[in-house]
Structure formats: structure tokens, C-alpha cells
Tab-separated table of C-alpha atoms in Angstrom:
chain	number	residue	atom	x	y	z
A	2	UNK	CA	63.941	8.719	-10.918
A	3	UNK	CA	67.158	10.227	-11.069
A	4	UNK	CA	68.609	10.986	-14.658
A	5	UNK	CA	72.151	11.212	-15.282
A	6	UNK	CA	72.787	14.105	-18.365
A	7	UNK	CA	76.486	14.201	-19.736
A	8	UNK	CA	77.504	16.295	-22.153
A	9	UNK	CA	79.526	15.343	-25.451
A	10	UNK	CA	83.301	15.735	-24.839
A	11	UNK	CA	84.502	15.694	-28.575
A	12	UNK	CA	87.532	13.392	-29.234
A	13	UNK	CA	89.452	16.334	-31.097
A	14	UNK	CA	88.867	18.959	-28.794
A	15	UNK	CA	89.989	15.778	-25.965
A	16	UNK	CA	93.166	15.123	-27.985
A	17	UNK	CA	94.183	18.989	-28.563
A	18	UNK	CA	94.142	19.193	-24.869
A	19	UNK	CA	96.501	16.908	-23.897
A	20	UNK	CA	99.472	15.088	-25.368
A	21	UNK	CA	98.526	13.129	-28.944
A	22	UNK	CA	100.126	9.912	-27.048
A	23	UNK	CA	97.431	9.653	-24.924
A	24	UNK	CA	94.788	9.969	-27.318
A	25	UNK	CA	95.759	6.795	-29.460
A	26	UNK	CA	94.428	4.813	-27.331
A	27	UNK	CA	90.740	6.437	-27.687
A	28	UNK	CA	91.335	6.756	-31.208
A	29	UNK	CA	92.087	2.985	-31.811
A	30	UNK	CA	89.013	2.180	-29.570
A	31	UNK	CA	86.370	4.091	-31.677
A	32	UNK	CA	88.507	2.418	-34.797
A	33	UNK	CA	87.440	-1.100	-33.421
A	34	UNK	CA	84.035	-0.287	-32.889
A	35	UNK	CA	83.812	0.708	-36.474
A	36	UNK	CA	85.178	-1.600	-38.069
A	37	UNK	CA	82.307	-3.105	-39.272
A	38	UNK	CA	79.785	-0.420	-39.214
A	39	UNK	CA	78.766	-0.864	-42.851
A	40	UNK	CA	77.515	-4.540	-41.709
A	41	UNK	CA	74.420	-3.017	-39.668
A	42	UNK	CA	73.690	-0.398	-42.075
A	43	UNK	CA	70.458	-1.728	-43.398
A	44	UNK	CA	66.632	-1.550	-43.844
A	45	UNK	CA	64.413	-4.013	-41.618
A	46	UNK	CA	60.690	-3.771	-42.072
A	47	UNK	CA	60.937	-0.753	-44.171
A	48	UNK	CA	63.000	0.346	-41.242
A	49	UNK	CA	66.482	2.056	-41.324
A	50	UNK	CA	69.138	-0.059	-38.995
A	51	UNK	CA	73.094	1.724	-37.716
A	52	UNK	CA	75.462	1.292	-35.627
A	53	UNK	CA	75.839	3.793	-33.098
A	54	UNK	CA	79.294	4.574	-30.845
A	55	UNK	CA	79.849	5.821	-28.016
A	56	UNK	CA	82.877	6.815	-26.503
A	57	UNK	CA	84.047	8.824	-23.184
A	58	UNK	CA	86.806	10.892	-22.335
A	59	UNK	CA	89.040	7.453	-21.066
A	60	UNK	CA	88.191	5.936	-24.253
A	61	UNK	CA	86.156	3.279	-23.060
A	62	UNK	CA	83.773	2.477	-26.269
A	63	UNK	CA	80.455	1.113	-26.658
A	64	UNK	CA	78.632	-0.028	-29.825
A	65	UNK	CA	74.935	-0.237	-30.249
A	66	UNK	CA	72.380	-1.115	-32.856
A	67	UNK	CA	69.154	-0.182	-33.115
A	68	UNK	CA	68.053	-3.019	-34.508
A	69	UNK	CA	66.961	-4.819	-31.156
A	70	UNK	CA	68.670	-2.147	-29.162
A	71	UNK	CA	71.940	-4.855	-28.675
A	72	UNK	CA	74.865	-3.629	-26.811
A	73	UNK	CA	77.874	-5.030	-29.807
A	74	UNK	CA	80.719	-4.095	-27.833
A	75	UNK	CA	81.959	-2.984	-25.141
A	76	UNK	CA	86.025	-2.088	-24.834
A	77	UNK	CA	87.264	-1.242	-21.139
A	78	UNK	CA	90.844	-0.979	-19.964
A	79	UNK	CA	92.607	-3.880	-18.669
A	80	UNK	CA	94.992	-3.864	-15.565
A	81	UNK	CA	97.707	-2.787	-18.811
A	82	UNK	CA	95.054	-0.120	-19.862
A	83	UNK	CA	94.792	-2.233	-22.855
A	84	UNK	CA	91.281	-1.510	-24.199
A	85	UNK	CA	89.482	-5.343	-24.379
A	86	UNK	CA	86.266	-6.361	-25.332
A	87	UNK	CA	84.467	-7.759	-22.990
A	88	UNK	CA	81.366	-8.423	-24.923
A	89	UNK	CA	80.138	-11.049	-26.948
A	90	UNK	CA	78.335	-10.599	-30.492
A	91	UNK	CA	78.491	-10.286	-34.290
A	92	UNK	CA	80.071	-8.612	-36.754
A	93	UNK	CA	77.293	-8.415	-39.442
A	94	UNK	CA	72.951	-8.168	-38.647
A	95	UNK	CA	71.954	-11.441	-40.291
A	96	UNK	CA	73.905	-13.525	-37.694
A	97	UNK	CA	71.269	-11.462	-35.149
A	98	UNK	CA	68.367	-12.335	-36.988
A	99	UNK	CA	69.147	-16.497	-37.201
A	100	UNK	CA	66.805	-18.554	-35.482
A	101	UNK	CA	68.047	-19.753	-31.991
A	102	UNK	CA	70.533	-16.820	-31.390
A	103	UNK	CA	71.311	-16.319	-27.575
A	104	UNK	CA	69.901	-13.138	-27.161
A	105	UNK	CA	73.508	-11.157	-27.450
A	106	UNK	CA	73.603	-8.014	-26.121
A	107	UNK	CA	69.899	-7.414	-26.723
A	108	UNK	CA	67.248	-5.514	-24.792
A	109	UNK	CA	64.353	-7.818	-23.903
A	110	UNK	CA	60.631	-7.153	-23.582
A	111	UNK	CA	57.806	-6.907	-22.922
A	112	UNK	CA	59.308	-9.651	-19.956
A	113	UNK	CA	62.274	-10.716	-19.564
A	114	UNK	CA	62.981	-14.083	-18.689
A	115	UNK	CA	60.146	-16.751	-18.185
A	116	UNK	CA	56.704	-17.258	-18.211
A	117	UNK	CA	55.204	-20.579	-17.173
A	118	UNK	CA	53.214	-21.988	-20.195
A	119	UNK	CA	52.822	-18.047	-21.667
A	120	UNK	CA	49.784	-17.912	-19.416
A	121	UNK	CA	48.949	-15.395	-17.188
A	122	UNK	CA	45.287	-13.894	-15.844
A	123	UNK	CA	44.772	-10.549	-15.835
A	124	UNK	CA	41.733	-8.809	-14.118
A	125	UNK	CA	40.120	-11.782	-14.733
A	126	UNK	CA	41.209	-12.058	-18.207
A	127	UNK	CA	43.593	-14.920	-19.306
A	128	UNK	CA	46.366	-13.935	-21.771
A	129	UNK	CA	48.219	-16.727	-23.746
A	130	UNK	CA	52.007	-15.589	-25.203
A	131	UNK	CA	54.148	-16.799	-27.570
A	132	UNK	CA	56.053	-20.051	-26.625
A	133	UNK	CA	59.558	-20.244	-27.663
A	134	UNK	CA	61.120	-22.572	-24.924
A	135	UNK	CA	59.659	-25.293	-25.124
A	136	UNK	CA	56.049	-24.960	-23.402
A	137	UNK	CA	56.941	-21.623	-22.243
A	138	UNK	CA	57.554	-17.972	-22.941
A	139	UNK	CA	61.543	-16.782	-22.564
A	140	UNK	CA	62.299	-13.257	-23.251
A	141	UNK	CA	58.993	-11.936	-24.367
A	142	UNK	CA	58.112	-14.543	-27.079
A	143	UNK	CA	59.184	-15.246	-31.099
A	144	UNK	CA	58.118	-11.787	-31.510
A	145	UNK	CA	60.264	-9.638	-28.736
A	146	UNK	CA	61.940	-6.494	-28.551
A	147	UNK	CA	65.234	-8.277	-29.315
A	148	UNK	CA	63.972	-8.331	-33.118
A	149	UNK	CA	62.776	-5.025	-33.025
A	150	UNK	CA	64.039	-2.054	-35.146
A	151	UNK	CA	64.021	0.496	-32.426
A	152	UNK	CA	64.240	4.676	-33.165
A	153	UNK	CA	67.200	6.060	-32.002
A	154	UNK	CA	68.521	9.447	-31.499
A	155	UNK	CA	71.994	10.443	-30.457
A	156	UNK	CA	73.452	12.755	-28.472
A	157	UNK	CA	77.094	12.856	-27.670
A	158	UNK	CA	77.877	9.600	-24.979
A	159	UNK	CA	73.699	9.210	-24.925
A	160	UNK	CA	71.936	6.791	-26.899
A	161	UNK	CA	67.637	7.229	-26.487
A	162	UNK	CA	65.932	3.817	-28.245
A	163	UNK	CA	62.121	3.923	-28.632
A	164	UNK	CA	59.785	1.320	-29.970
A	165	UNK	CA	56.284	1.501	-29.375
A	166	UNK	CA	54.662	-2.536	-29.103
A	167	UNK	CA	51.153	-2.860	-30.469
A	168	UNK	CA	48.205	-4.146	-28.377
A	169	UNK	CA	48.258	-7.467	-28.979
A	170	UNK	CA	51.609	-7.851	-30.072
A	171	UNK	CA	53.437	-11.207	-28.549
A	172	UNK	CA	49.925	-12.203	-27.186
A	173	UNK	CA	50.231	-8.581	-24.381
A	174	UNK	CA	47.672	-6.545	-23.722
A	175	UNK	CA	48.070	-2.972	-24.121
A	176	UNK	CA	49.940	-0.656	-26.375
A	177	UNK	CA	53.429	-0.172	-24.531
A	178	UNK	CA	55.394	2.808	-25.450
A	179	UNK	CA	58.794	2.258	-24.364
A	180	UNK	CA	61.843	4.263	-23.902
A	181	UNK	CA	65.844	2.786	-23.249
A	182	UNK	CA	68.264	5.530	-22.973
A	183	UNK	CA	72.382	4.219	-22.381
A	184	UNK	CA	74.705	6.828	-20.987
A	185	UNK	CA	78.049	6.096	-20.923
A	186	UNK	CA	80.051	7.889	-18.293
A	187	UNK	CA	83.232	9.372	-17.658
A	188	UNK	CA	83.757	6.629	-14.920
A	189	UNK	CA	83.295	3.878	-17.105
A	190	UNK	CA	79.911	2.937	-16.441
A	191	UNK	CA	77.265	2.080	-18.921
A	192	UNK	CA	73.643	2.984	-17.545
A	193	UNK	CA	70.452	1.635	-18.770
A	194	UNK	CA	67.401	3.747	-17.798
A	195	UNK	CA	64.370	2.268	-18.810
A	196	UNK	CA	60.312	3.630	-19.327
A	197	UNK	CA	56.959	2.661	-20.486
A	198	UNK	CA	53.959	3.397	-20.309
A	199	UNK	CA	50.555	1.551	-21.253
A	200	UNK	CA	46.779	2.015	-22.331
A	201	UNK	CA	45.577	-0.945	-21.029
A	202	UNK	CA	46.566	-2.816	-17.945
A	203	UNK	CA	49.892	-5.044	-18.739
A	204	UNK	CA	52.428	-6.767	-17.616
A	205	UNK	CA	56.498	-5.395	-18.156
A	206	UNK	CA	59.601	-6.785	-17.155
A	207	UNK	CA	62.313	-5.080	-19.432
A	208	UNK	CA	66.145	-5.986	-19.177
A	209	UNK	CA	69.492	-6.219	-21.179
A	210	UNK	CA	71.119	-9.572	-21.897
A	211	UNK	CA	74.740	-8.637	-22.187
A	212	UNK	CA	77.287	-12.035	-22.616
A	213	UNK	CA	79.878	-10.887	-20.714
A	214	UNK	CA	83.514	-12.569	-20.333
A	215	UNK	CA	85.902	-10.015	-18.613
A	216	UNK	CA	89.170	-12.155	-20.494
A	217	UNK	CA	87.819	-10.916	-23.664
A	218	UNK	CA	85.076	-12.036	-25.717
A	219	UNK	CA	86.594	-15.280	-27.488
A	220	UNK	CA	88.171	-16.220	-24.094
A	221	UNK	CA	87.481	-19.849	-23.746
A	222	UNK	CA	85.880	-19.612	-20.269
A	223	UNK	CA	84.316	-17.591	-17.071
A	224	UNK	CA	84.433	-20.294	-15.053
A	225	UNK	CA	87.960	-18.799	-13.470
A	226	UNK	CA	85.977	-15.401	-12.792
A	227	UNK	CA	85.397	-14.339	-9.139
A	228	UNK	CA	81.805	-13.558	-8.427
A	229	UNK	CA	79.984	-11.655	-5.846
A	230	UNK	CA	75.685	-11.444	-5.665
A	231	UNK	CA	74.654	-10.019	-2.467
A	232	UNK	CA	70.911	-12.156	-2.121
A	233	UNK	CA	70.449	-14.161	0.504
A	234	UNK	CA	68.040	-16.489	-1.839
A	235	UNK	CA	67.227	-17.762	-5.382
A	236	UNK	CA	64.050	-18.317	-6.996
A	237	UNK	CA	64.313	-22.207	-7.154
A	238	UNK	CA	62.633	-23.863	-10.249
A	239	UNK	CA	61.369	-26.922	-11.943
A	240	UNK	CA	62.901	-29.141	-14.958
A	241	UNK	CA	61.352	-26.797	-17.365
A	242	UNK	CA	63.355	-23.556	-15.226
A	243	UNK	CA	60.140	-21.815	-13.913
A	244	UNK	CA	59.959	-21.067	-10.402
A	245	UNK	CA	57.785	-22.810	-7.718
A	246	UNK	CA	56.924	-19.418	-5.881
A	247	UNK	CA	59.008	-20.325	-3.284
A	248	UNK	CA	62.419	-18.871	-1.920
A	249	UNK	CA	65.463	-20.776	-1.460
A	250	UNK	CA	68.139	-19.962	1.076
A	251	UNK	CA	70.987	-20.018	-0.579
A	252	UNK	CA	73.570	-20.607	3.006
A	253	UNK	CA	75.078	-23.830	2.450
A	254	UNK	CA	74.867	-24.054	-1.467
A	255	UNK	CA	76.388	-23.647	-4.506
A	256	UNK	CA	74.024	-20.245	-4.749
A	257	UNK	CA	76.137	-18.697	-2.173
A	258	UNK	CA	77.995	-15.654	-3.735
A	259	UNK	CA	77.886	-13.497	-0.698
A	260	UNK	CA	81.601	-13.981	-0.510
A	261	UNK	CA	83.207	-13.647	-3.931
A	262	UNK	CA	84.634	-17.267	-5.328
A	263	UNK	CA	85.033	-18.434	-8.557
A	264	UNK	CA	82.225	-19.093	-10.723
A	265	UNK	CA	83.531	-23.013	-11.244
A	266	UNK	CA	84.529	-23.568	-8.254
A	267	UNK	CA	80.668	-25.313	-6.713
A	268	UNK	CA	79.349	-25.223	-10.704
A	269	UNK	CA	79.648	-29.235	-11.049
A	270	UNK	CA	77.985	-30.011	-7.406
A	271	UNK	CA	75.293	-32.506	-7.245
A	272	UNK	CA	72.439	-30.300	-6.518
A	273	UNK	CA	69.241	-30.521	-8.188
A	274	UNK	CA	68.754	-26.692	-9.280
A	275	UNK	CA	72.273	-27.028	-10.935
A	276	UNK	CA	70.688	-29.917	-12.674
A	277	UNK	CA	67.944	-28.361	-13.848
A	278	UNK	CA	69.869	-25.247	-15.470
A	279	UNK	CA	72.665	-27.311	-16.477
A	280	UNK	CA	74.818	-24.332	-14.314
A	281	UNK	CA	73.554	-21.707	-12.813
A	282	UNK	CA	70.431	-19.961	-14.589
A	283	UNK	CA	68.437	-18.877	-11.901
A	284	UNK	CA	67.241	-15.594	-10.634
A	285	UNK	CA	68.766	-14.081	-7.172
A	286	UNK	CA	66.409	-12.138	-5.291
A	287	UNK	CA	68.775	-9.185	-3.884
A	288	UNK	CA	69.212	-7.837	-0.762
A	289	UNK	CA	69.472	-4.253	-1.625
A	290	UNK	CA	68.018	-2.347	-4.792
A	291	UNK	CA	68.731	1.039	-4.088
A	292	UNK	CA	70.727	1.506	-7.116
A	293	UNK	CA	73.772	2.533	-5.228
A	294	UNK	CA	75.102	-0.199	-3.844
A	295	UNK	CA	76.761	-2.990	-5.829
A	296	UNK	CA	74.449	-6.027	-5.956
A	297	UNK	CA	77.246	-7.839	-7.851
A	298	UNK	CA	81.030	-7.643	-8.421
A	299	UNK	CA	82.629	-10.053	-11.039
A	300	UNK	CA	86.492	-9.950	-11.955
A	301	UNK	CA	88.586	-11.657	-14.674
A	302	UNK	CA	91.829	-13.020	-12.808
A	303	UNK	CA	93.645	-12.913	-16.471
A	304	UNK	CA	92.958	-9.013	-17.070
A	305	UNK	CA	92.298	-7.418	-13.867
A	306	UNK	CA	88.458	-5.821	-15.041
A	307	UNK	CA	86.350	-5.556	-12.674
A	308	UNK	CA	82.515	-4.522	-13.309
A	309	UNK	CA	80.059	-3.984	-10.826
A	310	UNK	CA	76.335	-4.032	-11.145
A	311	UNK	CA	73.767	-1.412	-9.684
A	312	UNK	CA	70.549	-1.741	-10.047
A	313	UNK	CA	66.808	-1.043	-9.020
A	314	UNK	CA	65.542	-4.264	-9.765
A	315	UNK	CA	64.731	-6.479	-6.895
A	316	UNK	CA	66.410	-9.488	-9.032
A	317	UNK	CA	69.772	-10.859	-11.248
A	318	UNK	CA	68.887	-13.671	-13.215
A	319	UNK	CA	73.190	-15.478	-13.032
A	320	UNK	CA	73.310	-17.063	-16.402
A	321	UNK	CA	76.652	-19.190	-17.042
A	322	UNK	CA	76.497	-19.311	-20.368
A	323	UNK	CA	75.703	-22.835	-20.140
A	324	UNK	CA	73.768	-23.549	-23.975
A	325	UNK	CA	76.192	-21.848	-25.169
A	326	UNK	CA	78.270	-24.937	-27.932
A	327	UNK	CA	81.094	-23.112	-30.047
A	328	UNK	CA	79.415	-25.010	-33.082
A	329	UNK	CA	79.758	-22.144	-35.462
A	330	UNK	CA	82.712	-19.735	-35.717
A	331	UNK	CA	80.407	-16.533	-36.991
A	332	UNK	CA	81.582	-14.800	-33.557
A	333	UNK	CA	83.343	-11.661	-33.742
A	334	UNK	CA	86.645	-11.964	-35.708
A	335	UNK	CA	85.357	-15.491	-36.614
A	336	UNK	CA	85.751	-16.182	-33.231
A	337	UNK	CA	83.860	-19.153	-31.668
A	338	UNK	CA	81.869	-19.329	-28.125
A	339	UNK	CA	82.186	-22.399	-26.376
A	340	UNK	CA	80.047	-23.706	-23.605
A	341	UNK	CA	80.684	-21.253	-20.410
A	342	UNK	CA	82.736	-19.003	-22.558
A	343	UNK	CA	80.553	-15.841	-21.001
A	344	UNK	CA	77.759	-14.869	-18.373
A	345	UNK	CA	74.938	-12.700	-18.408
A	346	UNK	CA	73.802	-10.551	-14.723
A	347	UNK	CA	70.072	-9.884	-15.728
A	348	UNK	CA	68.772	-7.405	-13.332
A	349	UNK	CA	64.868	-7.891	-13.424
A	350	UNK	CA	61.523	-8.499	-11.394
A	351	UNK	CA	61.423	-12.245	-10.625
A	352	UNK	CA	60.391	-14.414	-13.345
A	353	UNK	CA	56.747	-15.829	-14.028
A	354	UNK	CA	55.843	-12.908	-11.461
A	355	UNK	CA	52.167	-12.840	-13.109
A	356	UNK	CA	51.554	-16.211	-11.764
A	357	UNK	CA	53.227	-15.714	-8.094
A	358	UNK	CA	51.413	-13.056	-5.872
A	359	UNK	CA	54.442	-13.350	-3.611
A	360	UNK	CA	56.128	-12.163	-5.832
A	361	UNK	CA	56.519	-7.995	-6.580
A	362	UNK	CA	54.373	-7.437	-8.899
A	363	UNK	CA	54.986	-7.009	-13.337
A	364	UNK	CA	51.399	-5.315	-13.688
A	365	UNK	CA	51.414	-1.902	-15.184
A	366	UNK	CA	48.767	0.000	-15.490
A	367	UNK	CA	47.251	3.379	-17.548
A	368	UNK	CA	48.581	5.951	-15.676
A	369	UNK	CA	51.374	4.594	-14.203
A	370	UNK	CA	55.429	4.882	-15.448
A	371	UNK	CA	57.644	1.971	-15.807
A	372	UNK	CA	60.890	2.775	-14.506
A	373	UNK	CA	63.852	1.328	-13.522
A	374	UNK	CA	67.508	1.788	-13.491
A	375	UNK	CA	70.604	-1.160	-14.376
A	376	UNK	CA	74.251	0.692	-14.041
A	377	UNK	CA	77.321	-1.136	-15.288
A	378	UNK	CA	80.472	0.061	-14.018
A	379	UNK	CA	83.993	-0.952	-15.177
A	380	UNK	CA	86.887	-0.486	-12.528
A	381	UNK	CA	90.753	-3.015	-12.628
């Protein structure tokens, strides 16, 4: 696989360069990112936690903790070149660590998304996970990588994560030694390389669960948002949102994003799968996944972003943020996120893949590298 290397372009050198007018805007974008840096400085499980920035040469900024490897924000110009931030989160670590959080901005593992009961069979062996949705697995289990103190090591607008999983850990077999790098380019895009390796056959399915609202995190909705997924099919599922192995044209339904629309405009149709993810939750199975050509396109009519999605994952899981309530106000700013108030574009292997032979195959073996590639690129 490809790898992508930038080199650190220091902000002073960057604002001796050119006129100090056009480096305020940088400036104020690291400034926001900080603000609450002191909040994530902590110890977890004898563990050290940070906050880690990262900024490029436009001043688009990205904040990331180790703790669970969770993207915090994420400021991108508008059609105004007003930096916004079009990421939803936290401003302290012990609203990540409350039971029932959504997953913001976290990396997920060992497999993201669902697994039927937490059962799978491996050579011949059957595994039972963690359940945490209901009588299934979501997201790895009660004990995934999202509450995981990852080690991290910086360098300039590159951010490696490591976190090595016991055998046994979650219920999977096999020690998994895993590697997430983010590079943050000078065009804007955030890229998520991922690797792992095992010593015992296993299953992986690692991805990123980003709440993205392109209005600005706080915005009261996405459902105005044009979307674009370029699948010709979803996974359809049950009550319980695990897939029946089969595929689903989506011609002729509300699934049909091969022409951009907005997200609300089919969300409220009488059709069973929107029933039984109360929106859209379901997994698209793409028609390209070459990484170089956008297998989704979503733009905020109220600030002009547009971000794009590359990826080498046959699948993006289309969440519409549909459990998400606005109870509590312990958002960022005090902010509150009401129900569709941001999406997530999951780019994955399908889910409950251990249990479908049609579908590719999760197994990993000793041996054999993980990897795969998710690029997020931010255009107006």
C-alpha cells in the first residue's frame, strides 16, 4: 500500500513567509483546537492520555486523542474561508468514557459495526464476543478500541496510534498488533491508514466513526445535506440491524444515492429497512474501492463544504445520526445534539462478514497484513 509522507511546515516559518494577515486565520484555528487541551491531559490505566493537533499550511486543524484514537475536531474552510467545525465531540475525557456514548470520533476494533449474536466459527472453533446491542456485538464489544489508551507519536501533520489487543481480549482470538497513522494534507484531506497483524487466525474490521455535520457541529440537522454513495446495493437487515446475507438493489428506493439528493428528502418513506434503522443505518456495498475515486460526496447547502470519501474498503456503513436525542447539553461549547443533527460514512468490510461466506472475507491470519486505506477530503 501506498503511504503518503508529508513533512512538518512550521506555522512561524509559514507566517514569516507571507503577509501576518493571512496567517490569523491558522493561528486562531490551532487556538480552537486548544482550547481545552488541559481536559484530556490525564492518566487511564496507568496510561498517559493528550491531545494532539494537527494543522496544515491552509490552516485546516485536526484534534486527536489518544485515548481511543477519537478524531475531536476537525475545522475546514467554509465557502467565506471561515474555519468551522464540522465534527462532533467533547470538550473534557470523562464525557468519552460515560456509558452509552455514540462512539464520537473514535477508531473502532477489532470489527466495526455488527456481529449477529457475537458468534462466529472459526476453523471449526466457535468464538462468543461481547454483547453490547442488545443480543449482539456493535463496534467490537464493551471492551473496544474506542476505550483504549492508544501510544502515539507525532510528527509534524502525522499522528501514528498503536495499541496492541490481547488474545482473548473482547472474546477475539489472537494477539492483534495494530497500527492507525492520520496524515493531514496540504489539500485538506485527513487520511486514515490502517495495519495489523495477528498470531493466531482472527477476524478484523477496523474503521473511524466520525459524526459529521458540514453546518457545524451544533447545527440542528443534516437532513438538508446533499449526498452522493456510488453502490448499486445495501446490505439489507433484520429488526435487530444484522444483515440477511443477501444484497439489495437499491434502483427504486430510498437507498438510491447514485445521484446526489438530500439526505431528508426519501428519509420518512414507508420502507421496511428505514423502519428497522429508524433512518438510514445500513451498509452500502460500493462500486469502486480503488481508493481514488470518490465513493461518496456530501455538501452542507448553509456553508458550501464539501468532503469526499476515498476509500479501499468494499463498504460505507450511512449512519443518520438517528439515536442521536439532544438530552444532555455536555456537547462542545455546551452545545446539544439533537436527533439527525450529524452522520457518520463508515468505510468497512460488510458487517457480520464471519457469518456470510458471500461476503469478502474479515479473517486474518499469521502472516498476513491488515491494510486498508479511508481518505477524507475537504473541498467548498
Amino acid at each position: 500500500m501506498k503511504k503518503i509522507i508529508l513533512k512538518a511546515f512550521p506555522l512561524a516559518a509559514f507566517c514569516f513567509a507571507i503577509a501576518i494577515s493571512s496567517c490569523n486565520q491558522p493561528q486562531k484555528a490551532v487556538e480552537n483546537a486548544k482550547t481545552d487541551s488541559l481536559q484530556y491531559d490525564t492518566v487511564i490505566n496507568g496510561k498517559q492520555v493528550k491531545l494532539y493537533t494537527l494543522t496544515n499550511s491552509n490552516g485546516v486543524t485536526v484534534t486527536i486523542t489518544n485515548f481511543g484514537g477519537r478524531v475531536i475536531s476537525l475545522l475546514v474552510p467554509d465557502k467565506n474561508d471561515k474555519l468551522v467545525d464540522v465534527s462532533l465531540g467533547y470538550d473534557s475525557i470523562s464525557s468519552y468514557r460515560k456509558t452509552g456514548e455514540p462512539f464520537f470520533g473514535a477508531l473502532i476494533g477489532r470489527y466495526g459495526n455488527r456481529i449477529g449474536k457475537g458468534k462466529f466459527t472459526l476453523e471449526g472453533k466457535a468464538y462468543q464476543l461481547q454483547l453490547n446491542d442488545g443480543t449482539n456485538t456493535l463496534h467490537g464489544g464493551t471492551d473496544g478500541f474506542f476505550g483504549k489508551v492508544w501510544d502515539a507519536k507525532q510528527d509534524g501533520q502525522k499522528l501514528e496510534l498503536t495499541y496492541s489487543s490481547a488474545d482473548g481480549e473482547a472474546g477475539y482470538p489472537g494477539k492483534l498488533d495494530v497500527k492507525v497513522v492520520y496524515t493531514l494534507t496540504n489539500e485538506n484531506a485527513l487520511q486514515i491508514d490502517y495495519t495489523a497483524t495477528t498470531d493466531k487466525t482472527t477476524v478484523v474490521n477496523l474503521t473511524n466513526h466520525t459524526y459529521f455535520n458540514l453546518s457545524g457541529e451544533g447545527s440542528n440537522t443534516i437532513l438538508d445535506h446533499e449526498l452522493m454513495i456510488a453502490a448499486d446495493a445495501i446490505t439489507p437487515v433484520d429488526s435487530t440491524l444484522i444483515p440477511t446475507g443477501a444484497l439489495l438493489p437499491v434502483k427504486g428506493t430510498s437507498f438510491d444515492f447514485n445521484v446526489a439528493k438530500a439526505i431528508g428528502k426519501d428519509i420518512e418513506l414507508k420502507e421496511e429497512q428505514l423502519k428497522f434503522g429508524k433512518g438510514y443505518d445500513h451498509n452500502f456495498a460500493l462500486k469502486a474501492n480503488d481508493g481514488k475515486t470518490p465513493v461518496a460526496t456530501l455538501k452542507s447547502p448553509v456553508t458550501g463544504i464539501i468532503l469526499e470519501v476515498y476509500t479501499t474498503e468494499p463498504g460505507l456503513q450511512f449512519y443518520s445520526g438517528n439515536f442521536l436525542t439532544g438530552e444532555s447539553k455536555d456537547g462542545k461549547k455546551g452545545k446539544s445534539y439533537p436527533h439527525r443533527s450529524a452522520l457518520c460514512l463508515e468505510t468497512q468490510h460488510f458487517p457480520d462478514a464471519p457469518n456470510h461466506a458471500n461476503f469478502a472475507s474479515t479473517t486474518l491470519k499469521p502472516g498476513q497484513v491488515y491494510t486498508t486505506s479511508t481518505t477524507y477530503k475537504f473541498t467548498k
